mmCIF file with all atom_site columns, C-alpha atoms in Angstrom:
data_model
loop_
_atom_site.group_PDB
_atom_site.id
_atom_site.type_symbol
_atom_site.label_atom_id
_atom_site.label_alt_id
_atom_site.label_comp_id
_atom_site.label_asym_id
_atom_site.label_entity_id
_atom_site.label_seq_id
_atom_site.pdbx_PDB_ins_code
_atom_site.Cartn_x
_atom_site.Cartn_y
_atom_site.Cartn_z
_atom_site.occupancy
_atom_site.B_iso_or_equiv
_atom_site.pdbx_formal_charge
_atom_site.auth_seq_id
_atom_site.auth_comp_id
_atom_site.auth_asym_id
_atom_site.auth_atom_id
_atom_site.pdbx_PDB_model_num
ATOM 1   C CA . GLY A 1 1   ? 40.035 106.568 18.037 1.00 71.00 ? 160  GLY A CA 1
ATOM 2   C CA . ALA A 1 2   ? 40.916 103.167 19.386 1.00 85.00 ? 161  ALA A CA 1
ATOM 3   C CA . VAL A 1 3   ? 40.205 103.044 23.068 1.00 90.00 ? 162  VAL A CA 1
ATOM 4   C CA . VAL A 1 4   ? 40.229 99.887  25.135 1.00 93.00 ? 163  VAL A CA 1
ATOM 5   C CA . SER A 1 5   ? 39.020 99.820  28.709 1.00 94.00 ? 164  SER A CA 1
ATOM 6   C CA . GLN A 1 6   ? 39.332 97.275  31.475 1.00 96.00 ? 165  GLN A CA 1
ATOM 7   C CA . HIS A 1 7   ? 37.240 96.802  34.553 1.00 96.00 ? 166  HIS A CA 1
ATOM 8   C CA . PRO A 1 8   ? 38.019 96.672  37.346 1.00 96.00 ? 167  PRO A CA 1
ATOM 9   C CA . SER A 1 9   ? 41.340 98.450  37.465 1.00 94.00 ? 168  SER A CA 1
ATOM 10  C CA . ARG A 1 10  ? 42.159 96.827  40.768 1.00 95.00 ? 169  ARG A CA 1
ATOM 11  C CA . VAL A 1 11  ? 40.634 93.884  42.617 1.00 97.00 ? 170  VAL A CA 1
ATOM 12  C CA . ILE A 1 12  ? 41.437 92.117  45.854 1.00 97.00 ? 171  ILE A CA 1
ATOM 13  C CA . CYS A 1 13  ? 39.845 88.766  46.563 1.00 96.00 ? 172  CYS A CA 1
ATOM 14  C CA . LYS A 1 14  ? 40.103 85.837  48.916 1.00 96.00 ? 173  LYS A CA 1
ATOM 15  C CA . SER A 1 15  ? 41.744 82.608  47.932 1.00 97.00 ? 174  SER A CA 1
ATOM 16  C CA . GLY A 1 16  ? 39.292 80.186  46.364 1.00 96.00 ? 175  GLY A CA 1
ATOM 17  C CA . THR A 1 17  ? 36.977 82.789  44.892 1.00 97.00 ? 176  THR A CA 1
ATOM 18  C CA . SER A 1 18  ? 36.554 83.610  41.209 1.00 97.00 ? 177  SER A CA 1
ATOM 19  C CA . VAL A 1 19  ? 37.244 86.987  39.657 1.00 97.00 ? 178  VAL A CA 1
ATOM 20  C CA . LYS A 1 20  ? 35.987 88.339  36.356 1.00 97.00 ? 179  LYS A CA 1
ATOM 21  C CA . ILE A 1 21  ? 37.877 90.986  34.405 1.00 97.00 ? 180  ILE A CA 1
ATOM 22  C CA . GLU A 1 22  ? 36.230 92.789  31.515 1.00 97.00 ? 181  GLU A CA 1
ATOM 23  C CA . CYS A 1 23  ? 37.916 94.161  28.430 1.00 96.00 ? 182  CYS A CA 1
ATOM 24  C CA . ARG A 1 24  ? 35.950 96.481  26.177 1.00 96.00 ? 183  ARG A CA 1
ATOM 25  C CA . SER A 1 25  ? 36.726 98.181  22.905 1.00 94.00 ? 184  SER A CA 1
ATOM 26  C CA . LEU A 1 26  ? 34.904 101.472 23.301 1.00 94.00 ? 185  LEU A CA 1
ATOM 27  C CA . ASP A 1 27  ? 34.878 102.939 19.814 1.00 91.00 ? 186  ASP A CA 1
ATOM 28  C CA . PHE A 1 28  ? 35.478 100.020 17.487 1.00 90.00 ? 187  PHE A CA 1
ATOM 29  C CA . GLN A 1 29  ? 34.526 96.410  16.998 1.00 91.00 ? 188  GLN A CA 1
ATOM 30  C CA . ALA A 1 30  ? 37.195 93.887  17.793 1.00 89.00 ? 189  ALA A CA 1
ATOM 31  C CA . THR A 1 31  ? 36.900 90.394  16.411 1.00 82.00 ? 190  THR A CA 1
ATOM 32  C CA . THR A 1 32  ? 40.099 89.456  18.189 1.00 88.00 ? 191  THR A CA 1
ATOM 33  C CA . MET A 1 33  ? 41.270 90.355  21.652 1.00 92.00 ? 192  MET A CA 1
ATOM 34  C CA . PHE A 1 34  ? 44.293 89.200  23.566 1.00 92.00 ? 193  PHE A CA 1
ATOM 35  C CA . TRP A 1 35  ? 44.968 88.621  27.247 1.00 95.00 ? 194  TRP A CA 1
ATOM 36  C CA . TYR A 1 36  ? 48.397 89.150  28.758 1.00 94.00 ? 195  TYR A CA 1
ATOM 37  C CA . ARG A 1 37  ? 49.837 88.640  32.191 1.00 95.00 ? 196  ARG A CA 1
ATOM 38  C CA . GLN A 1 38  ? 52.652 90.693  33.597 1.00 91.00 ? 197  GLN A CA 1
ATOM 39  C CA . PHE A 1 39  ? 54.676 89.847  36.674 1.00 86.00 ? 198  PHE A CA 1
ATOM 40  C CA . PRO A 1 40  ? 56.471 92.608  38.577 1.00 81.00 ? 199  PRO A CA 1
ATOM 41  C CA . LYS A 1 41  ? 59.473 93.971  36.745 1.00 78.00 ? 200  LYS A CA 1
ATOM 42  C CA . GLN A 1 42  ? 58.871 91.614  33.846 1.00 83.00 ? 201  GLN A CA 1
ATOM 43  C CA . SER A 1 43  ? 57.543 91.760  30.338 1.00 86.00 ? 202  SER A CA 1
ATOM 44  C CA . LEU A 1 44  ? 54.090 90.847  29.118 1.00 89.00 ? 203  LEU A CA 1
ATOM 45  C CA . MET A 1 45  ? 53.294 87.194  28.606 1.00 90.00 ? 204  MET A CA 1
ATOM 46  C CA . LEU A 1 46  ? 50.539 86.300  26.156 1.00 90.00 ? 205  LEU A CA 1
ATOM 47  C CA . MET A 1 47  ? 48.012 84.047  27.824 1.00 93.00 ? 206  MET A CA 1
ATOM 48  C CA . ALA A 1 48  ? 45.385 83.583  25.162 1.00 93.00 ? 207  ALA A CA 1
ATOM 49  C CA . THR A 1 49  ? 43.782 84.897  22.017 1.00 90.00 ? 208  THR A CA 1
ATOM 50  C CA . SER A 1 50  ? 40.085 85.563  22.235 1.00 88.00 ? 209  SER A CA 1
ATOM 51  C CA . ASN A 1 51  ? 38.001 85.351  19.062 1.00 85.00 ? 210  ASN A CA 1
ATOM 52  C CA . GLU A 1 52  ? 34.436 86.587  18.973 1.00 83.00 ? 211  GLU A CA 1
ATOM 53  C CA . GLY A 1 53  ? 31.976 83.730  18.761 1.00 82.00 ? 212  GLY A CA 1
ATOM 54  C CA . SER A 1 54  ? 34.503 80.946  19.115 1.00 84.00 ? 213  SER A CA 1
ATOM 55  C CA . LYS A 1 55  ? 36.734 79.329  21.698 1.00 87.00 ? 214  LYS A CA 1
ATOM 56  C CA . ALA A 1 56  ? 39.826 81.096  22.864 1.00 91.00 ? 215  ALA A CA 1
ATOM 57  C CA . THR A 1 57  ? 43.245 79.875  21.862 1.00 90.00 ? 216  THR A CA 1
ATOM 58  C CA . TYR A 1 58  ? 45.510 79.402  24.850 1.00 93.00 ? 217  TYR A CA 1
ATOM 59  C CA . GLU A 1 59  ? 49.259 79.616  24.902 1.00 90.00 ? 218  GLU A CA 1
ATOM 60  C CA . GLN A 1 60  ? 51.254 76.650  26.035 1.00 89.00 ? 219  GLN A CA 1
ATOM 61  C CA . GLY A 1 61  ? 51.305 76.296  29.779 1.00 91.00 ? 220  GLY A CA 1
ATOM 62  C CA . VAL A 1 62  ? 48.189 78.381  30.411 1.00 94.00 ? 221  VAL A CA 1
ATOM 63  C CA . GLU A 1 63  ? 45.397 76.421  32.087 1.00 94.00 ? 222  GLU A CA 1
ATOM 64  C CA . LYS A 1 64  ? 42.195 76.956  30.136 1.00 93.00 ? 223  LYS A CA 1
ATOM 65  C CA . ASP A 1 65  ? 40.057 75.717  33.016 1.00 95.00 ? 224  ASP A CA 1
ATOM 66  C CA . LYS A 1 66  ? 41.754 78.177  35.324 1.00 96.00 ? 225  LYS A CA 1
ATOM 67  C CA . PHE A 1 67  ? 41.533 81.189  33.078 1.00 97.00 ? 226  PHE A CA 1
ATOM 68  C CA . LEU A 1 68  ? 38.157 81.186  31.372 1.00 96.00 ? 227  LEU A CA 1
ATOM 69  C CA . ILE A 1 69  ? 37.815 83.520  28.429 1.00 94.00 ? 228  ILE A CA 1
ATOM 70  C CA . ASN A 1 70  ? 34.556 84.537  26.831 1.00 91.00 ? 229  ASN A CA 1
ATOM 71  C CA . HIS A 1 71  ? 34.259 86.827  23.817 1.00 89.00 ? 230  HIS A CA 1
ATOM 72  C CA . ALA A 1 72  ? 30.515 87.074  23.502 1.00 82.00 ? 231  ALA A CA 1
ATOM 73  C CA . SER A 1 73  ? 30.331 90.289  21.504 1.00 89.00 ? 232  SER A CA 1
ATOM 74  C CA . LEU A 1 74  ? 32.479 92.360  19.193 1.00 91.00 ? 233  LEU A CA 1
ATOM 75  C CA . THR A 1 75  ? 33.264 94.826  21.953 1.00 93.00 ? 234  THR A CA 1
ATOM 76  C CA . LEU A 1 76  ? 33.622 92.677  25.034 1.00 94.00 ? 235  LEU A CA 1
ATOM 77  C CA . SER A 1 77  ? 35.923 89.907  26.190 1.00 95.00 ? 236  SER A CA 1
ATOM 78  C CA . THR A 1 78  ? 36.031 88.622  29.741 1.00 96.00 ? 237  THR A CA 1
ATOM 79  C CA . LEU A 1 79  ? 38.713 86.767  31.640 1.00 97.00 ? 238  LEU A CA 1
ATOM 80  C CA . THR A 1 80  ? 37.577 84.820  34.689 1.00 97.00 ? 239  THR A CA 1
ATOM 81  C CA . VAL A 1 81  ? 40.207 83.605  37.087 1.00 97.00 ? 240  VAL A CA 1
ATOM 82  C CA . THR A 1 82  ? 38.568 80.615  38.742 1.00 97.00 ? 241  THR A CA 1
ATOM 83  C CA . SER A 1 83  ? 39.383 79.458  42.255 1.00 96.00 ? 242  SER A CA 1
ATOM 84  C CA . ALA A 1 84  ? 42.030 82.118  42.545 1.00 96.00 ? 243  ALA A CA 1
ATOM 85  C CA . HIS A 1 85  ? 45.164 81.519  44.591 1.00 96.00 ? 244  HIS A CA 1
ATOM 86  C CA . PRO A 1 86  ? 47.881 83.907  45.710 1.00 96.00 ? 245  PRO A CA 1
ATOM 87  C CA . GLU A 1 87  ? 50.115 82.821  42.834 1.00 95.00 ? 246  GLU A CA 1
ATOM 88  C CA . ASP A 1 88  ? 47.481 84.182  40.442 1.00 96.00 ? 247  ASP A CA 1
ATOM 89  C CA . SER A 1 89  ? 48.156 87.668  41.755 1.00 96.00 ? 248  SER A CA 1
ATOM 90  C CA . SER A 1 90  ? 49.427 89.670  38.838 1.00 95.00 ? 249  SER A CA 1
ATOM 91  C CA . PHE A 1 91  ? 48.776 92.515  36.426 1.00 94.00 ? 250  PHE A CA 1
ATOM 92  C CA . TYR A 1 92  ? 46.456 91.438  33.624 1.00 96.00 ? 251  TYR A CA 1
ATOM 93  C CA . ILE A 1 93  ? 46.362 93.453  30.404 1.00 95.00 ? 252  ILE A CA 1
ATOM 94  C CA . CYS A 1 94  ? 44.066 92.992  27.447 1.00 95.00 ? 253  CYS A CA 1
ATOM 95  C CA . SER A 1 95  ? 44.434 94.267  23.914 1.00 93.00 ? 254  SER A CA 1
ATOM 96  C CA . ALA A 1 96  ? 42.190 94.421  20.887 1.00 91.00 ? 255  ALA A CA 1
ATOM 97  C CA . LYS A 1 97  ? 42.767 94.335  17.170 1.00 87.00 ? 256  LYS A CA 1
ATOM 98  C CA . LYS A 1 98  ? 40.990 97.050  15.257 1.00 82.00 ? 257  LYS A CA 1
ATOM 99  C CA . PRO A 1 99  ? 39.820 96.254  11.713 1.00 77.00 ? 258  PRO A CA 1
ATOM 100 C CA . GLY A 1 100 ? 42.058 97.897  9.163  1.00 73.00 ? 259  GLY A CA 1
ATOM 101 C CA . PHE A 1 101 ? 44.886 98.378  11.641 1.00 67.00 ? 260  PHE A CA 1
ATOM 102 C CA . TYR A 1 102 ? 46.712 95.275  10.631 1.00 64.00 ? 261  TYR A CA 1
ATOM 103 C CA . ASN A 1 103 ? 49.459 94.054  12.872 1.00 65.00 ? 262  ASN A CA 1
ATOM 104 C CA . GLU A 1 104 ? 48.614 96.544  15.563 1.00 77.00 ? 263  GLU A CA 1
ATOM 105 C CA . GLN A 1 105 ? 46.997 96.005  18.927 1.00 84.00 ? 264  GLN A CA 1
ATOM 106 C CA . PHE A 1 106 ? 45.427 98.576  21.212 1.00 89.00 ? 265  PHE A CA 1
ATOM 107 C CA . PHE A 1 107 ? 45.996 97.953  24.887 1.00 91.00 ? 266  PHE A CA 1
ATOM 108 C CA . GLY A 1 108 ? 43.791 98.405  27.896 1.00 93.00 ? 267  GLY A CA 1
ATOM 109 C CA . PRO A 1 109 ? 45.053 100.050 31.088 1.00 92.00 ? 268  PRO A CA 1
ATOM 110 C CA . GLY A 1 110 ? 45.405 96.761  32.941 1.00 93.00 ? 269  GLY A CA 1
ATOM 111 C CA . THR A 1 111 ? 43.864 95.150  36.023 1.00 95.00 ? 270  THR A CA 1
ATOM 112 C CA . ARG A 1 112 ? 45.816 94.549  39.200 1.00 95.00 ? 271  ARG A CA 1
ATOM 113 C CA . LEU A 1 113 ? 44.651 91.313  40.851 1.00 96.00 ? 272  LEU A CA 1
ATOM 114 C CA . THR A 1 114 ? 45.665 90.542  44.404 1.00 96.00 ? 273  THR A CA 1
ATOM 115 C CA . VAL A 1 115 ? 44.617 87.226  45.917 1.00 97.00 ? 274  VAL A CA 1
ATOM 116 C CA . LEU A 1 116 ? 44.887 87.022  49.677 1.00 96.00 ? 275  LEU A CA 1
ATOM 117 C CA . ALA B 2 1   ? 61.518 81.546  15.712 1.00 55.00 ? 1278 ALA B CA 1
ATOM 118 C CA . GLN B 2 2   ? 61.114 85.153  16.541 1.00 58.00 ? 1279 GLN B CA 1
ATOM 119 C CA . SER B 2 3   ? 62.452 86.975  19.548 1.00 82.00 ? 1280 SER B CA 1
ATOM 120 C CA . VAL B 2 4   ? 62.991 90.461  20.750 1.00 90.00 ? 1281 VAL B CA 1
ATOM 121 C CA . THR B 2 5   ? 66.021 91.427  22.795 1.00 92.00 ? 1282 THR B CA 1
ATOM 122 C CA . GLN B 2 6   ? 66.450 94.523  24.867 1.00 95.00 ? 1283 GLN B CA 1
ATOM 123 C CA . PRO B 2 7   ? 70.030 94.244  26.115 1.00 94.00 ? 1284 PRO B CA 1
ATOM 124 C CA . ASP B 2 8   ? 69.763 96.962  28.736 1.00 94.00 ? 1285 ASP B CA 1
ATOM 125 C CA . ILE B 2 9   ? 67.666 96.035  31.748 1.00 93.00 ? 1286 ILE B CA 1
ATOM 126 C CA . HIS B 2 10  ? 68.100 99.407  33.390 1.00 96.00 ? 1287 HIS B CA 1
ATOM 127 C CA . ILE B 2 11  ? 69.410 102.764 32.206 1.00 97.00 ? 1288 ILE B CA 1
ATOM 128 C CA . THR B 2 12  ? 69.998 105.959 34.180 1.00 97.00 ? 1289 THR B CA 1
ATOM 129 C CA . VAL B 2 13  ? 70.375 109.292 32.445 1.00 97.00 ? 1290 VAL B CA 1
ATOM 130 C CA . SER B 2 14  ? 70.486 112.886 33.584 1.00 97.00 ? 1291 SER B CA 1
ATOM 131 C CA . GLU B 2 15  ? 67.631 115.173 32.710 1.00 97.00 ? 1292 GLU B CA 1
ATOM 132 C CA . GLY B 2 16  ? 68.407 116.938 29.478 1.00 97.00 ? 1293 GLY B CA 1
ATOM 133 C CA . ALA B 2 17  ? 70.789 114.274 28.266 1.00 98.00 ? 1294 ALA B CA 1
ATOM 134 C CA . SER B 2 18  ? 70.213 112.226 25.165 1.00 97.00 ? 1295 SER B CA 1
ATOM 135 C CA . LEU B 2 19  ? 68.809 108.716 25.327 1.00 97.00 ? 1296 LEU B CA 1
ATOM 136 C CA . GLU B 2 20  ? 69.076 105.581 23.244 1.00 98.00 ? 1297 GLU B CA 1
ATOM 137 C CA . LEU B 2 21  ? 67.335 102.337 24.124 1.00 98.00 ? 1298 LEU B CA 1
ATOM 138 C CA . ARG B 2 22  ? 68.394 99.305  22.175 1.00 98.00 ? 1299 ARG B CA 1
ATOM 139 C CA . CYS B 2 23  ? 66.164 96.696  20.594 1.00 96.00 ? 1300 CYS B CA 1
ATOM 140 C CA . ASN B 2 24  ? 67.202 93.772  18.425 1.00 95.00 ? 1301 ASN B CA 1
ATOM 141 C CA . TYR B 2 25  ? 64.846 91.306  16.830 1.00 91.00 ? 1302 TYR B CA 1
ATOM 142 C CA . SER B 2 26  ? 65.056 87.930  15.231 1.00 86.00 ? 1303 SER B CA 1
ATOM 143 C CA . TYR B 2 27  ? 62.432 87.395  12.602 1.00 76.00 ? 1304 TYR B CA 1
ATOM 144 C CA . GLY B 2 28  ? 62.404 85.717  9.203  1.00 67.00 ? 1305 GLY B CA 1
ATOM 145 C CA . ALA B 2 29  ? 60.348 88.287  7.337  1.00 71.00 ? 1306 ALA B CA 1
ATOM 146 C CA . THR B 2 30  ? 59.788 92.027  7.312  1.00 70.00 ? 1307 THR B CA 1
ATOM 147 C CA . PRO B 2 31  ? 58.923 92.866  10.882 1.00 79.00 ? 1308 PRO B CA 1
ATOM 148 C CA . TYR B 2 32  ? 56.327 95.209  12.231 1.00 87.00 ? 1309 TYR B CA 1
ATOM 149 C CA . LEU B 2 33  ? 58.026 97.000  15.085 1.00 92.00 ? 1310 LEU B CA 1
ATOM 150 C CA . PHE B 2 34  ? 56.694 98.935  18.023 1.00 93.00 ? 1311 PHE B CA 1
ATOM 151 C CA . TRP B 2 35  ? 57.894 100.806 21.072 1.00 96.00 ? 1312 TRP B CA 1
ATOM 152 C CA . TYR B 2 36  ? 55.637 101.123 24.102 1.00 95.00 ? 1313 TYR B CA 1
ATOM 153 C CA . VAL B 2 37  ? 56.051 102.958 27.377 1.00 95.00 ? 1314 VAL B CA 1
ATOM 154 C CA . GLN B 2 38  ? 54.564 101.836 30.669 1.00 92.00 ? 1315 GLN B CA 1
ATOM 155 C CA . SER B 2 39  ? 54.389 103.933 33.815 1.00 89.00 ? 1316 SER B CA 1
ATOM 156 C CA . PRO B 2 40  ? 54.130 102.101 37.156 1.00 83.00 ? 1317 PRO B CA 1
ATOM 157 C CA . GLY B 2 41  ? 50.775 100.396 37.547 1.00 79.00 ? 1318 GLY B CA 1
ATOM 158 C CA . GLN B 2 42  ? 49.617 101.553 34.153 1.00 83.00 ? 1319 GLN B CA 1
ATOM 159 C CA . GLY B 2 43  ? 48.928 99.968  30.802 1.00 84.00 ? 1320 GLY B CA 1
ATOM 160 C CA . LEU B 2 44  ? 50.958 100.367 27.646 1.00 89.00 ? 1321 LEU B CA 1
ATOM 161 C CA . GLN B 2 45  ? 51.125 103.534 25.620 1.00 90.00 ? 1322 GLN B CA 1
ATOM 162 C CA . LEU B 2 46  ? 52.272 103.349 22.025 1.00 91.00 ? 1323 LEU B CA 1
ATOM 163 C CA . LEU B 2 47  ? 55.230 105.634 21.341 1.00 95.00 ? 1324 LEU B CA 1
ATOM 164 C CA . LEU B 2 48  ? 55.782 104.799 17.689 1.00 95.00 ? 1325 LEU B CA 1
ATOM 165 C CA . LYS B 2 49  ? 55.592 102.025 15.142 1.00 92.00 ? 1326 LYS B CA 1
ATOM 166 C CA . TYR B 2 50  ? 57.259 100.927 11.932 1.00 91.00 ? 1327 TYR B CA 1
ATOM 167 C CA . PHE B 2 51  ? 55.491 99.019  9.216  1.00 86.00 ? 1328 PHE B CA 1
ATOM 168 C CA . SER B 2 52  ? 57.289 100.063 6.046  1.00 84.00 ? 1329 SER B CA 1
ATOM 169 C CA . GLY B 2 53  ? 58.720 103.075 4.230  1.00 87.00 ? 1330 GLY B CA 1
ATOM 170 C CA . ASP B 2 54  ? 60.972 105.623 5.858  1.00 90.00 ? 1331 ASP B CA 1
ATOM 171 C CA . THR B 2 55  ? 63.213 103.824 8.303  1.00 92.00 ? 1332 THR B CA 1
ATOM 172 C CA . LEU B 2 56  ? 63.342 106.780 10.682 1.00 96.00 ? 1333 LEU B CA 1
ATOM 173 C CA . VAL B 2 57  ? 60.072 106.948 12.539 1.00 96.00 ? 1334 VAL B CA 1
ATOM 174 C CA . GLN B 2 58  ? 58.844 109.842 14.612 1.00 97.00 ? 1335 GLN B CA 1
ATOM 175 C CA . GLY B 2 59  ? 56.668 109.225 17.623 1.00 96.00 ? 1336 GLY B CA 1
ATOM 176 C CA . ILE B 2 60  ? 54.987 111.019 20.457 1.00 95.00 ? 1337 ILE B CA 1
ATOM 177 C CA . LYS B 2 61  ? 56.728 112.862 23.279 1.00 95.00 ? 1338 LYS B CA 1
ATOM 178 C CA . GLY B 2 62  ? 59.733 113.662 21.109 1.00 96.00 ? 1339 GLY B CA 1
ATOM 179 C CA . PHE B 2 63  ? 60.814 110.045 20.592 1.00 97.00 ? 1340 PHE B CA 1
ATOM 180 C CA . GLU B 2 64  ? 62.098 108.590 17.363 1.00 98.00 ? 1341 GLU B CA 1
ATOM 181 C CA . ALA B 2 65  ? 63.344 105.192 16.281 1.00 98.00 ? 1342 ALA B CA 1
ATOM 182 C CA . GLU B 2 66  ? 65.355 103.936 13.361 1.00 96.00 ? 1343 GLU B CA 1
ATOM 183 C CA . PHE B 2 67  ? 64.860 100.601 11.671 1.00 94.00 ? 1344 PHE B CA 1
ATOM 184 C CA . LYS B 2 68  ? 68.125 99.075  10.509 1.00 94.00 ? 1345 LYS B CA 1
ATOM 185 C CA . ARG B 2 69  ? 67.532 95.864  8.652  1.00 90.00 ? 1346 ARG B CA 1
ATOM 186 C CA . SER B 2 70  ? 71.239 95.042  8.366  1.00 91.00 ? 1347 SER B CA 1
ATOM 187 C CA . GLN B 2 71  ? 71.578 95.160  12.131 1.00 93.00 ? 1348 GLN B CA 1
ATOM 188 C CA . SER B 2 72  ? 68.130 93.771  12.941 1.00 92.00 ? 1349 SER B CA 1
ATOM 189 C CA . SER B 2 73  ? 67.669 96.707  15.226 1.00 94.00 ? 1350 SER B CA 1
ATOM 190 C CA . PHE B 2 74  ? 65.009 99.233  16.079 1.00 96.00 ? 1351 PHE B CA 1
ATOM 191 C CA . ASN B 2 75  ? 66.597 101.542 18.635 1.00 98.00 ? 1352 ASN B CA 1
ATOM 192 C CA . LEU B 2 76  ? 64.598 104.244 20.373 1.00 98.00 ? 1353 LEU B CA 1
ATOM 193 C CA . ARG B 2 77  ? 66.094 107.706 20.791 1.00 98.00 ? 1354 ARG B CA 1
ATOM 194 C CA . LYS B 2 78  ? 65.293 111.022 22.357 1.00 98.00 ? 1355 LYS B CA 1
ATOM 195 C CA . PRO B 2 79  ? 67.622 114.030 22.138 1.00 97.00 ? 1356 PRO B CA 1
ATOM 196 C CA . SER B 2 80  ? 66.750 115.512 25.533 1.00 97.00 ? 1357 SER B CA 1
ATOM 197 C CA . VAL B 2 81  ? 65.186 113.461 28.304 1.00 98.00 ? 1358 VAL B CA 1
ATOM 198 C CA . HIS B 2 82  ? 62.628 114.909 30.707 1.00 96.00 ? 1359 HIS B CA 1
ATOM 199 C CA . TRP B 2 83  ? 62.027 113.676 34.243 1.00 96.00 ? 1360 TRP B CA 1
ATOM 200 C CA . SER B 2 84  ? 58.571 112.512 33.175 1.00 95.00 ? 1361 SER B CA 1
ATOM 201 C CA . ASP B 2 85  ? 60.163 110.037 30.769 1.00 96.00 ? 1362 ASP B CA 1
ATOM 202 C CA . ALA B 2 86  ? 61.113 107.771 33.667 1.00 96.00 ? 1363 ALA B CA 1
ATOM 203 C CA . ALA B 2 87  ? 59.214 104.558 32.985 1.00 96.00 ? 1364 ALA B CA 1
ATOM 204 C CA . GLU B 2 88  ? 59.511 101.071 31.564 1.00 95.00 ? 1365 GLU B CA 1
ATOM 205 C CA . TYR B 2 89  ? 60.013 100.792 27.818 1.00 96.00 ? 1366 TYR B CA 1
ATOM 206 C CA . PHE B 2 90  ? 59.083 97.769  25.757 1.00 95.00 ? 1367 PHE B CA 1
ATOM 207 C CA . CYS B 2 91  ? 60.042 96.937  22.217 1.00 95.00 ? 1368 CYS B CA 1
ATOM 208 C CA . ALA B 2 92  ? 57.713 94.572  20.361 1.00 92.00 ? 1369 ALA B CA 1
ATOM 209 C CA . VAL B 2 93  ? 57.544 92.702  17.079 1.00 89.00 ? 1370 VAL B CA 1
ATOM 210 C CA . GLY B 2 94  ? 54.187 92.010  15.504 1.00 82.00 ? 1371 GLY B CA 1
ATOM 211 C CA . ARG B 2 95  ? 53.318 89.379  12.967 1.00 72.00 ? 1372 ARG B CA 1
ATOM 212 C CA . VAL B 2 96  ? 50.187 87.904  11.487 1.00 65.00 ? 1373 VAL B CA 1
ATOM 213 C CA . GLU B 2 97  ? 49.132 84.531  12.804 1.00 61.00 ? 1374 GLU B CA 1
ATOM 214 C CA . SER B 2 98  ? 46.158 82.438  11.819 1.00 54.00 ? 1375 SER B CA 1
ATOM 215 C CA . THR B 2 99  ? 44.354 83.850  14.820 1.00 54.00 ? 1376 THR B CA 1
ATOM 216 C CA . GLY B 2 100 ? 45.257 87.413  13.968 1.00 56.00 ? 1377 GLY B CA 1
ATOM 217 C CA . ASN B 2 101 ? 48.218 89.517  14.842 1.00 60.00 ? 1378 ASN B CA 1
ATOM 218 C CA . GLN B 2 102 ? 50.390 88.589  17.772 1.00 69.00 ? 1379 GLN B CA 1
ATOM 219 C CA . PHE B 2 103 ? 53.061 90.450  19.582 1.00 78.00 ? 1380 PHE B CA 1
ATOM 220 C CA . TYR B 2 104 ? 56.390 89.346  20.910 1.00 85.00 ? 1381 TYR B CA 1
ATOM 221 C CA . PHE B 2 105 ? 57.657 91.656  23.597 1.00 90.00 ? 1382 PHE B CA 1
ATOM 222 C CA . GLY B 2 106 ? 61.159 92.338  24.743 1.00 92.00 ? 1383 GLY B CA 1
ATOM 223 C CA . THR B 2 107 ? 61.937 92.083  28.421 1.00 90.00 ? 1384 THR B CA 1
ATOM 224 C CA . GLY B 2 108 ? 61.841 95.831  28.849 1.00 93.00 ? 1385 GLY B CA 1
ATOM 225 C CA . THR B 2 109 ? 64.255 98.580  29.815 1.00 96.00 ? 1386 THR B CA 1
ATOM 226 C CA . SER B 2 110 ? 63.671 100.557 32.961 1.00 95.00 ? 1387 SER B CA 1
ATOM 227 C CA . LEU B 2 111 ? 64.619 104.220 32.608 1.00 97.00 ? 1388 LEU B CA 1
ATOM 228 C CA . THR B 2 112 ? 65.596 106.366 35.576 1.00 97.00 ? 1389 THR B CA 1
ATOM 229 C CA . VAL B 2 113 ? 66.045 110.096 35.085 1.00 97.00 ? 1390 VAL B CA 1
ATOM 230 C CA . ILE B 2 114 ? 68.145 111.992 37.609 1.00 96.00 ? 1391 ILE B CA 1
ATOM 231 C CA . PRO B 2 115 ? 67.948 115.759 38.073 1.00 91.00 ? 1392 PRO B CA 1
#
């Protein structure tokens, strides 16, 4: 299989706090994971590419100090939204590339972040 | 540059009717094409994919899609829609980058199914 999980599925936090979202590949090792953001009624926007053991590559316009990405192992990538503000409220989806499945990504179920 | 266009923002069909969702892409090489479905508040589920070979691709839930290189299209079809098919549908193009594969998503088509 190729299962990707995210935790938590839903989080509500106060403005100014930091929130960590985990993305795990459950039955395969993923050297590369991706983080997307989705606004209501809109498509997915790639935020960054997370490579195991190295720094993430951020898309243009995405603040790397705001959205900290760590890919410390072959099955786990984390996205930390630092000093969250209401405008950071969104649906965050991760995906992982499985070795041998070239040009295909396997998506997690998403995390709904609400910043009050 | 590559882009994916889904011309129809919203489509309404009657249950049991046929469905076609349009997808056009702009890409300089052989594309890797995908259709995903997303229910409200949920992640993406892969319906089908095209990498090479037969241009008519069968997917899950009775969906199929046809790759037409001459039209740069990869339209999704289903002969008889069920109420449970109501969801958001995304077409995507994948390509290999130096950092691995990346996806370019269309803006999505929202499907409403009426009884």
